[in-house]
Coordinates of N, CA and C in Angstrom, one line a residue:
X1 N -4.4 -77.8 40.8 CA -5.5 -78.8 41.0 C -5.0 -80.0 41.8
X2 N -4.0 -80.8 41.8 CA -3.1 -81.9 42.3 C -3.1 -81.5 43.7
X3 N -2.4 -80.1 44.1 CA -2.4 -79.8 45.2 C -3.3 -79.6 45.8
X4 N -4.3 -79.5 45.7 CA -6.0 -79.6 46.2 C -6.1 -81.0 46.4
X5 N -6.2 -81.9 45.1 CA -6.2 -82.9 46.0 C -5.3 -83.6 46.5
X6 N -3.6 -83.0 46.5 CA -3.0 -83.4 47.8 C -3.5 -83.6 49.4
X7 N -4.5 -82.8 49.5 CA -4.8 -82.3 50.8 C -5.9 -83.2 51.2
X8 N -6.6 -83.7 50.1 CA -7.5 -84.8 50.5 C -7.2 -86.1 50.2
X9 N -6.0 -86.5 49.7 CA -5.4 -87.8 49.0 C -6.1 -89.1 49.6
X10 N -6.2 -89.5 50.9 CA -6.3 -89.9 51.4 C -7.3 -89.8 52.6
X11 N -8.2 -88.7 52.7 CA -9.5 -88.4 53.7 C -10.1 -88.9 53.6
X12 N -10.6 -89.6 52.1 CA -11.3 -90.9 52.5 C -11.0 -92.2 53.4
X13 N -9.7 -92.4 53.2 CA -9.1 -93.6 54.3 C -8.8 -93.4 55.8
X14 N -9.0 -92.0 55.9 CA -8.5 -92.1 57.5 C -10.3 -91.3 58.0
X15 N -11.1 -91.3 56.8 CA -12.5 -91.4 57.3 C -13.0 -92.4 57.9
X16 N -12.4 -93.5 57.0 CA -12.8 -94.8 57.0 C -12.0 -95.6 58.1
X17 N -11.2 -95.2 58.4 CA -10.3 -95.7 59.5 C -10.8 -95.6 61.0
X18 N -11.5 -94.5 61.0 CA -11.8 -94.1 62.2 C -12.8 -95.1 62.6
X19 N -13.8 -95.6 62.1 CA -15.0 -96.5 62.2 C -14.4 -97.8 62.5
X20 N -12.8 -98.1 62.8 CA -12.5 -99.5 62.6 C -12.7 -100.4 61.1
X21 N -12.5 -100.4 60.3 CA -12.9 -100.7 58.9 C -12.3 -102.1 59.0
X22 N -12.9 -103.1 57.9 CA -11.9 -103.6 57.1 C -11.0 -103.8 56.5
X23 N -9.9 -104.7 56.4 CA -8.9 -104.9 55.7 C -9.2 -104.2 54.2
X24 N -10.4 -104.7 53.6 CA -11.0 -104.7 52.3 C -11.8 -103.2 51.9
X25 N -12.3 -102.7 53.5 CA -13.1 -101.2 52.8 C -11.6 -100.3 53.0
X26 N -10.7 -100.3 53.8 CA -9.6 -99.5 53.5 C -9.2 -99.7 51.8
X27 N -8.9 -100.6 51.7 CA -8.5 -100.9 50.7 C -9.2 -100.2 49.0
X28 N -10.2 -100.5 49.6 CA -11.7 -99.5 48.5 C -11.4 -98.0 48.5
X29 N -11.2 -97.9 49.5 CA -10.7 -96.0 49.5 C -9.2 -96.0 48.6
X30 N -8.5 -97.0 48.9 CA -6.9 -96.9 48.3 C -7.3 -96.7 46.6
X31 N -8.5 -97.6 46.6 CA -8.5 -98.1 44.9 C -8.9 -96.4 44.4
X32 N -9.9 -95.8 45.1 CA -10.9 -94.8 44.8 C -9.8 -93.9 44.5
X33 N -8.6 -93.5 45.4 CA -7.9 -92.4 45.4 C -6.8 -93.0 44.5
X34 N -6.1 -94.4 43.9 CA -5.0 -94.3 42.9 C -5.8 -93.6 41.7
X35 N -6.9 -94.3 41.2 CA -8.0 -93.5 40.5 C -7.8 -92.0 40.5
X36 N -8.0 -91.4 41.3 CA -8.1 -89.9 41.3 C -6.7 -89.4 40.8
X37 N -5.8 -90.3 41.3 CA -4.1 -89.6 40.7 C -3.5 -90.2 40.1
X38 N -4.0 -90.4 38.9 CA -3.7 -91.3 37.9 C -4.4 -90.6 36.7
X39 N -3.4 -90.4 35.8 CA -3.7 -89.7 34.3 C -3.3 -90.8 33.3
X40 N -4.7 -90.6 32.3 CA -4.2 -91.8 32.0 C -4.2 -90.9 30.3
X41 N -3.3 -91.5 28.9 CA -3.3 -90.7 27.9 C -4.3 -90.4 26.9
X42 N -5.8 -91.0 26.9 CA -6.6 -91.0 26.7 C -7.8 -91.9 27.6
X43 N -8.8 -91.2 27.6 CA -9.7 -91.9 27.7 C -11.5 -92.1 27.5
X44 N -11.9 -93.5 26.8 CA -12.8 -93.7 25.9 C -14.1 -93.9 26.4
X45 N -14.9 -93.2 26.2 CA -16.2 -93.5 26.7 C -16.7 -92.6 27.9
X46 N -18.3 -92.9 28.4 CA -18.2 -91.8 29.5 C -18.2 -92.4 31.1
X47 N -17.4 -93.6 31.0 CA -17.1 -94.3 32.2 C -15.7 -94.3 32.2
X48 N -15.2 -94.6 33.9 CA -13.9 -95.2 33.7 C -14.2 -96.4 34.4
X49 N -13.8 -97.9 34.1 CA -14.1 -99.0 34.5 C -13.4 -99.8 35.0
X50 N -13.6 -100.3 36.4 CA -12.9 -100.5 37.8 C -13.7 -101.8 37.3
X51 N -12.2 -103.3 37.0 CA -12.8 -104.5 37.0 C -12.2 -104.8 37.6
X52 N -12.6 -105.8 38.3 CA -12.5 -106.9 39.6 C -12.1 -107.9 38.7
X53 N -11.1 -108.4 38.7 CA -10.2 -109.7 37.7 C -10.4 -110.9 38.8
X54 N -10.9 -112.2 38.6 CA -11.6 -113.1 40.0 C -12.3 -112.8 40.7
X55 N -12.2 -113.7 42.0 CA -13.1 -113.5 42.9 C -12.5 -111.7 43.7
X56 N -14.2 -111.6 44.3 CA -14.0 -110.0 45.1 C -13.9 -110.3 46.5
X57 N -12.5 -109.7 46.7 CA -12.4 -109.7 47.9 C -13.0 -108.4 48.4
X58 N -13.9 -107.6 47.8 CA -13.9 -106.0 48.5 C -15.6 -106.4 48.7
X59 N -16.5 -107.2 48.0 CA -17.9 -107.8 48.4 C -18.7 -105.9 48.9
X60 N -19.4 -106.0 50.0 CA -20.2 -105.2 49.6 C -19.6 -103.6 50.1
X61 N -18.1 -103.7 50.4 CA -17.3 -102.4 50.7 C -17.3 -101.5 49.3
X62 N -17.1 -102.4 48.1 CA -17.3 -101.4 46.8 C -18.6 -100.4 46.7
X63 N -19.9 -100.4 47.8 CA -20.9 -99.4 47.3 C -20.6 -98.2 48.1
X64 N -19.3 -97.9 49.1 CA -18.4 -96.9 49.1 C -17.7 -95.9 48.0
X65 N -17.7 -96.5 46.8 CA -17.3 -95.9 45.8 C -17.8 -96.3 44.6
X66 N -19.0 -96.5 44.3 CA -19.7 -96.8 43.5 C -20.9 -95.3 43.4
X67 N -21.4 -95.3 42.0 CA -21.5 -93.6 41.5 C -20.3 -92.5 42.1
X68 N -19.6 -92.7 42.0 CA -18.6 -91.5 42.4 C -17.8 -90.9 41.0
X69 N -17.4 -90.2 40.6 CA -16.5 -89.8 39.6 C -15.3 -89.7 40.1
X70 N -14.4 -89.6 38.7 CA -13.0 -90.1 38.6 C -13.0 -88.8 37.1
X71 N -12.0 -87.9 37.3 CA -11.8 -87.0 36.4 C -12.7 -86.7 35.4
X72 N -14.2 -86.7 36.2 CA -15.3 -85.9 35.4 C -16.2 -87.1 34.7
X73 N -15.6 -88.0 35.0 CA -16.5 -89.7 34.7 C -16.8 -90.2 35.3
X74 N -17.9 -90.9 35.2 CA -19.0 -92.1 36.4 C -17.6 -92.8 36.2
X75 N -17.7 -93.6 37.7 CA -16.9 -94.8 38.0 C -17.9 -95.9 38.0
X76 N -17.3 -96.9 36.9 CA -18.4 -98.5 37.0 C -17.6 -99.6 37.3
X77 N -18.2 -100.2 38.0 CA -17.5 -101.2 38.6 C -17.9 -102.4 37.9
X78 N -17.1 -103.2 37.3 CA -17.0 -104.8 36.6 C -16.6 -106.0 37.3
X79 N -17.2 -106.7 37.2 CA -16.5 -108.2 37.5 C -16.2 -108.9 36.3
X80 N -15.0 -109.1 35.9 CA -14.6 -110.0 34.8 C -14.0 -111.4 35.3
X81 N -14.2 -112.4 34.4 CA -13.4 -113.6 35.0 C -12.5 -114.3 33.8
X82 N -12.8 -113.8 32.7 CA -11.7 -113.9 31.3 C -10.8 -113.1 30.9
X83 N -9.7 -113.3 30.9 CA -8.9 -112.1 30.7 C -8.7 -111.7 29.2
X84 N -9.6 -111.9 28.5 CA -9.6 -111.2 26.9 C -11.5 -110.3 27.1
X85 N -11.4 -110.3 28.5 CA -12.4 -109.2 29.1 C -12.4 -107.5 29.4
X86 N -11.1 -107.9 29.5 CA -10.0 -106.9 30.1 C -9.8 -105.4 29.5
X87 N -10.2 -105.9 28.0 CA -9.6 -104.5 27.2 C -10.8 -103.4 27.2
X88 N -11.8 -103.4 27.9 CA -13.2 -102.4 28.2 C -12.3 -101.6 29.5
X89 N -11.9 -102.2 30.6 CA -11.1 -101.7 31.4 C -10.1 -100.8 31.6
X90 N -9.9 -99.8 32.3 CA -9.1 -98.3 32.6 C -8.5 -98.9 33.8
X91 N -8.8 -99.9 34.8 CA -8.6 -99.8 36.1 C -8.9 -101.5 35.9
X92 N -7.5 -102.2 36.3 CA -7.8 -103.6 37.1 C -7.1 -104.1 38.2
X93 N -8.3 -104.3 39.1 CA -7.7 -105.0 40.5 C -7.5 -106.7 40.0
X94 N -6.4 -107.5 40.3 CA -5.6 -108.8 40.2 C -6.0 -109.3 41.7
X95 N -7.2 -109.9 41.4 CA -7.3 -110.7 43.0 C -6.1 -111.5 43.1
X96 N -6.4 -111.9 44.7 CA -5.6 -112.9 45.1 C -6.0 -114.2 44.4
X97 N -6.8 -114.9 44.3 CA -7.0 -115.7 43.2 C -7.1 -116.1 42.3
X98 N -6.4 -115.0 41.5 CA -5.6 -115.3 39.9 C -3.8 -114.8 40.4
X99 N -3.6 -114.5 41.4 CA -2.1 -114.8 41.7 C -1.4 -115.9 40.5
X100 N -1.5 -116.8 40.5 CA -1.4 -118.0 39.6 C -0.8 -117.2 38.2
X101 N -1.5 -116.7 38.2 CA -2.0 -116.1 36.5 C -1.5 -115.2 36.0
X102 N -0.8 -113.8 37.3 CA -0.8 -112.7 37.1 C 0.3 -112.4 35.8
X103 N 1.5 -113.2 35.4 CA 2.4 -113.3 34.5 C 1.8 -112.9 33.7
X104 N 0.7 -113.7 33.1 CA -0.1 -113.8 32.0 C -0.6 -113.0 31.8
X105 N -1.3 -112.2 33.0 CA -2.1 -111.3 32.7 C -1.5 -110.0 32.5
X106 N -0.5 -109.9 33.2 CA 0.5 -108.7 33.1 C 1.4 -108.7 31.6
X107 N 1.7 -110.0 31.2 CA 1.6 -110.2 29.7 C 0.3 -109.5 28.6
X108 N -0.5 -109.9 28.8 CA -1.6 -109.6 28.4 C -1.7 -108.1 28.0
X109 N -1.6 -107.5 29.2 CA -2.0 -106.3 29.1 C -0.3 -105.3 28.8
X110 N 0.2 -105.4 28.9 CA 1.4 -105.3 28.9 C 1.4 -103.8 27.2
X111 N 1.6 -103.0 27.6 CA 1.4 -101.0 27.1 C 0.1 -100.8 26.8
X112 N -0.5 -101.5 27.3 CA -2.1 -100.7 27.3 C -2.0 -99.8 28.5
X113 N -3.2 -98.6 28.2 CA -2.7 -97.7 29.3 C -4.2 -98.2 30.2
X114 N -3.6 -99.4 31.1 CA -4.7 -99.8 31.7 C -4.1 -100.0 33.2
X115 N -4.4 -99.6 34.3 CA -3.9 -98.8 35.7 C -4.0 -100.7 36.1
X116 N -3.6 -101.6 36.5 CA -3.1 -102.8 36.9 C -2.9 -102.4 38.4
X117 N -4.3 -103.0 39.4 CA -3.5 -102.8 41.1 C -3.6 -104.5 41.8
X118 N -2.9 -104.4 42.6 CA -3.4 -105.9 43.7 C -3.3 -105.7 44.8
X119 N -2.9 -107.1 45.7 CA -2.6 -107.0 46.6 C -2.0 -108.0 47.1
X120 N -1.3 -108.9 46.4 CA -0.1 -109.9 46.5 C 1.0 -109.6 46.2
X121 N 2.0 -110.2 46.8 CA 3.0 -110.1 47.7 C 3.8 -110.4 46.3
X122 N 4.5 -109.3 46.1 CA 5.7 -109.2 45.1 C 4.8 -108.8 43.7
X123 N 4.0 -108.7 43.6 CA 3.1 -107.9 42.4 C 3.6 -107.2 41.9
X124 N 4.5 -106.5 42.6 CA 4.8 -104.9 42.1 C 5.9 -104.9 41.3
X125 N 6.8 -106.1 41.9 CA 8.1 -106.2 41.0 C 8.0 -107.8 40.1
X126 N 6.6 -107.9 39.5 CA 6.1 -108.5 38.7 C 5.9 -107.4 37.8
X127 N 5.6 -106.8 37.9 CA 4.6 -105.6 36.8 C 3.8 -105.0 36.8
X128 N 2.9 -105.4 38.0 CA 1.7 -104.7 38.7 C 2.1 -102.9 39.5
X129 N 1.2 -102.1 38.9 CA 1.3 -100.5 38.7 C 1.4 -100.2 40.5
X130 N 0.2 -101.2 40.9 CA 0.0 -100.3 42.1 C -0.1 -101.5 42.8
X131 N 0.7 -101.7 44.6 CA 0.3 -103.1 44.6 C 0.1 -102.8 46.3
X132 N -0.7 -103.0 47.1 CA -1.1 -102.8 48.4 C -0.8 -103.9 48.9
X133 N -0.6 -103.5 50.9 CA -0.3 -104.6 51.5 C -0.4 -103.9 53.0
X134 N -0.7 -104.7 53.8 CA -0.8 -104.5 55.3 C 0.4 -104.5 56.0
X135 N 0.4 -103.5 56.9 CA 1.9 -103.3 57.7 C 1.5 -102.4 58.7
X136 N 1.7 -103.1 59.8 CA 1.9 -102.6 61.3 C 0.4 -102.2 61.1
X137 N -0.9 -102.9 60.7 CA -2.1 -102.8 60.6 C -2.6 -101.2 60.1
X138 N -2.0 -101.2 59.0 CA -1.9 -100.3 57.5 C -1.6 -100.3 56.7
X139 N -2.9 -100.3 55.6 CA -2.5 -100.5 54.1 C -1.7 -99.6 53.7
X140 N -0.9 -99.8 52.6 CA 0.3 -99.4 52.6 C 0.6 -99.9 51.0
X141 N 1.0 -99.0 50.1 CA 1.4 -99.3 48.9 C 2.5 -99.3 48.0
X142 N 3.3 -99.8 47.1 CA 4.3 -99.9 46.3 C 4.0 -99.6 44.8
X143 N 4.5 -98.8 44.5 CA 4.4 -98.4 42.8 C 5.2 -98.9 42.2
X144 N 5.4 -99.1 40.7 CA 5.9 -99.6 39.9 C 5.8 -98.1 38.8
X145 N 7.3 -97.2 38.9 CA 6.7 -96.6 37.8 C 7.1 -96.5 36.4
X146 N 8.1 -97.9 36.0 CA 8.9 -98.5 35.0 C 7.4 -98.6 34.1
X147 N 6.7 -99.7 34.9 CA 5.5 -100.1 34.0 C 4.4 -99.3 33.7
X148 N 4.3 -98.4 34.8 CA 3.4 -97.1 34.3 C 3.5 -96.3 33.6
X149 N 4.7 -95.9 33.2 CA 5.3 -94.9 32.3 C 5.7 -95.9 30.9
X150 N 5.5 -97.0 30.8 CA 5.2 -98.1 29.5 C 4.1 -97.9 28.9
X151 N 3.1 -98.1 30.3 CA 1.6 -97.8 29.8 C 0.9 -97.0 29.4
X152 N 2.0 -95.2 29.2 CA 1.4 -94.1 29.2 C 0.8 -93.4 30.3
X153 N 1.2 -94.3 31.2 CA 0.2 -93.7 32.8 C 0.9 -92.5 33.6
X154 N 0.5 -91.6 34.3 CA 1.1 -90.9 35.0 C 0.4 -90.6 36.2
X155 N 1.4 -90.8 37.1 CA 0.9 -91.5 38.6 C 1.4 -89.8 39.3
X156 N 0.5 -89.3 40.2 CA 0.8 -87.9 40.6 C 2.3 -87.9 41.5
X157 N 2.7 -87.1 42.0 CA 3.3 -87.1 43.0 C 3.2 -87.2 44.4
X158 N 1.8 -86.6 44.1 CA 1.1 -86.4 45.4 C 0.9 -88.0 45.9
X159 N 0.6 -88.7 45.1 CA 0.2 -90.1 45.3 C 1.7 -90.8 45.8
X160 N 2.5 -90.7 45.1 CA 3.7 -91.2 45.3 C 4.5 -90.8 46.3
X161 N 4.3 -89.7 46.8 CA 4.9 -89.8 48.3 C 4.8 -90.6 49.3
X162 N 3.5 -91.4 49.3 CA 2.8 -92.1 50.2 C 3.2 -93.1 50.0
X163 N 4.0 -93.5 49.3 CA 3.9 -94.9 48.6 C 5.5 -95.5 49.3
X164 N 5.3 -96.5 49.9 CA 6.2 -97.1 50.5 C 7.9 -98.0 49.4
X165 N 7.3 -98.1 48.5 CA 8.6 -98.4 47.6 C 8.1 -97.8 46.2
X166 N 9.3 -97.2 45.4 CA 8.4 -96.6 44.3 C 9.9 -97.4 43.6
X167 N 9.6 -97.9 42.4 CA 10.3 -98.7 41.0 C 10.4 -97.8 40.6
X168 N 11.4 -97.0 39.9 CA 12.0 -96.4 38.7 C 12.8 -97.1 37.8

């Protein structure tokens, strides 16, 4: 199955590429697909829940991946701004606007098996799972899989090829 979706890992983003996108709707495909290759050791309810930690920088690029499934579950999308909000969540993006904070929050959550992504600069060797960034005008991402494999998470291969620095 992995190898199946090896072969689409990414055809959402070079779908989206082609139209000239945003920084932010690339980025929405990135979130959509760590999602897809990401096992997580359990999971509760019949959602998986994609929270927006601060302000959104993805605004109305998220109805790209909004009703879609994620390993046989609706994907819902949250906006939280308390981080003792956090624990309903499977999936959190760390805006750039709690940068400040991320310690804390990476404290916070710290072996929950809760998928942690951003997109600030050094996130990844903070603690953050999955951490995106633009280069040579391509997102482009770095894994952390010290703290994944803390969390009980397991990040495909398929996914991790792609990934421009991977933490062991």
């Amino acid at each position: 199955m992995w190898l199946l979706y090896g072969g689409l890992l990414f055809s959402l983003a070079f779908a989206v590429m082609a139209e000239s996108p945003s920084e932010y709707r690339l980025k929405v495909a990135f979130l959509y697909n760590f999602a897809s290759f990401t096992e997580w050791p359990e999971l509760q309810g019949q959602a998986i829940n994609l929270c927006i930690l601060g302000d959104d920088p993805f605004r109305e690029n998220l109805q790209h991946i909004r009703h879609k499934n994620i390993h046989d579950r609706d994907l819902s999308i949250l906006y939280v701004q308390k981080n003792d909000d956090l624990s309903m969540c499977q999936i959190v993006f760390i805006s750039r606007s709690d940068s400040a904070n991320i310690a804390n929050i990476i404290k916070l959550l710290d072996g929950r098996p809760i998928l942690t992504i951003a997109d600030i600069p050094g996130a990844g060797q903070q603690g953050v799972v999955l951490n995106m960034a633009v280069k040579d005008g391509k997102v482009v991402f770095e894994a952390n899989l010290i703290i994944a494999r803390r969390k009980g998470l397991k990040l495909s291969s398929q996914l991790l090829r792609f990934a421009t620095e991977v933490y062991q």
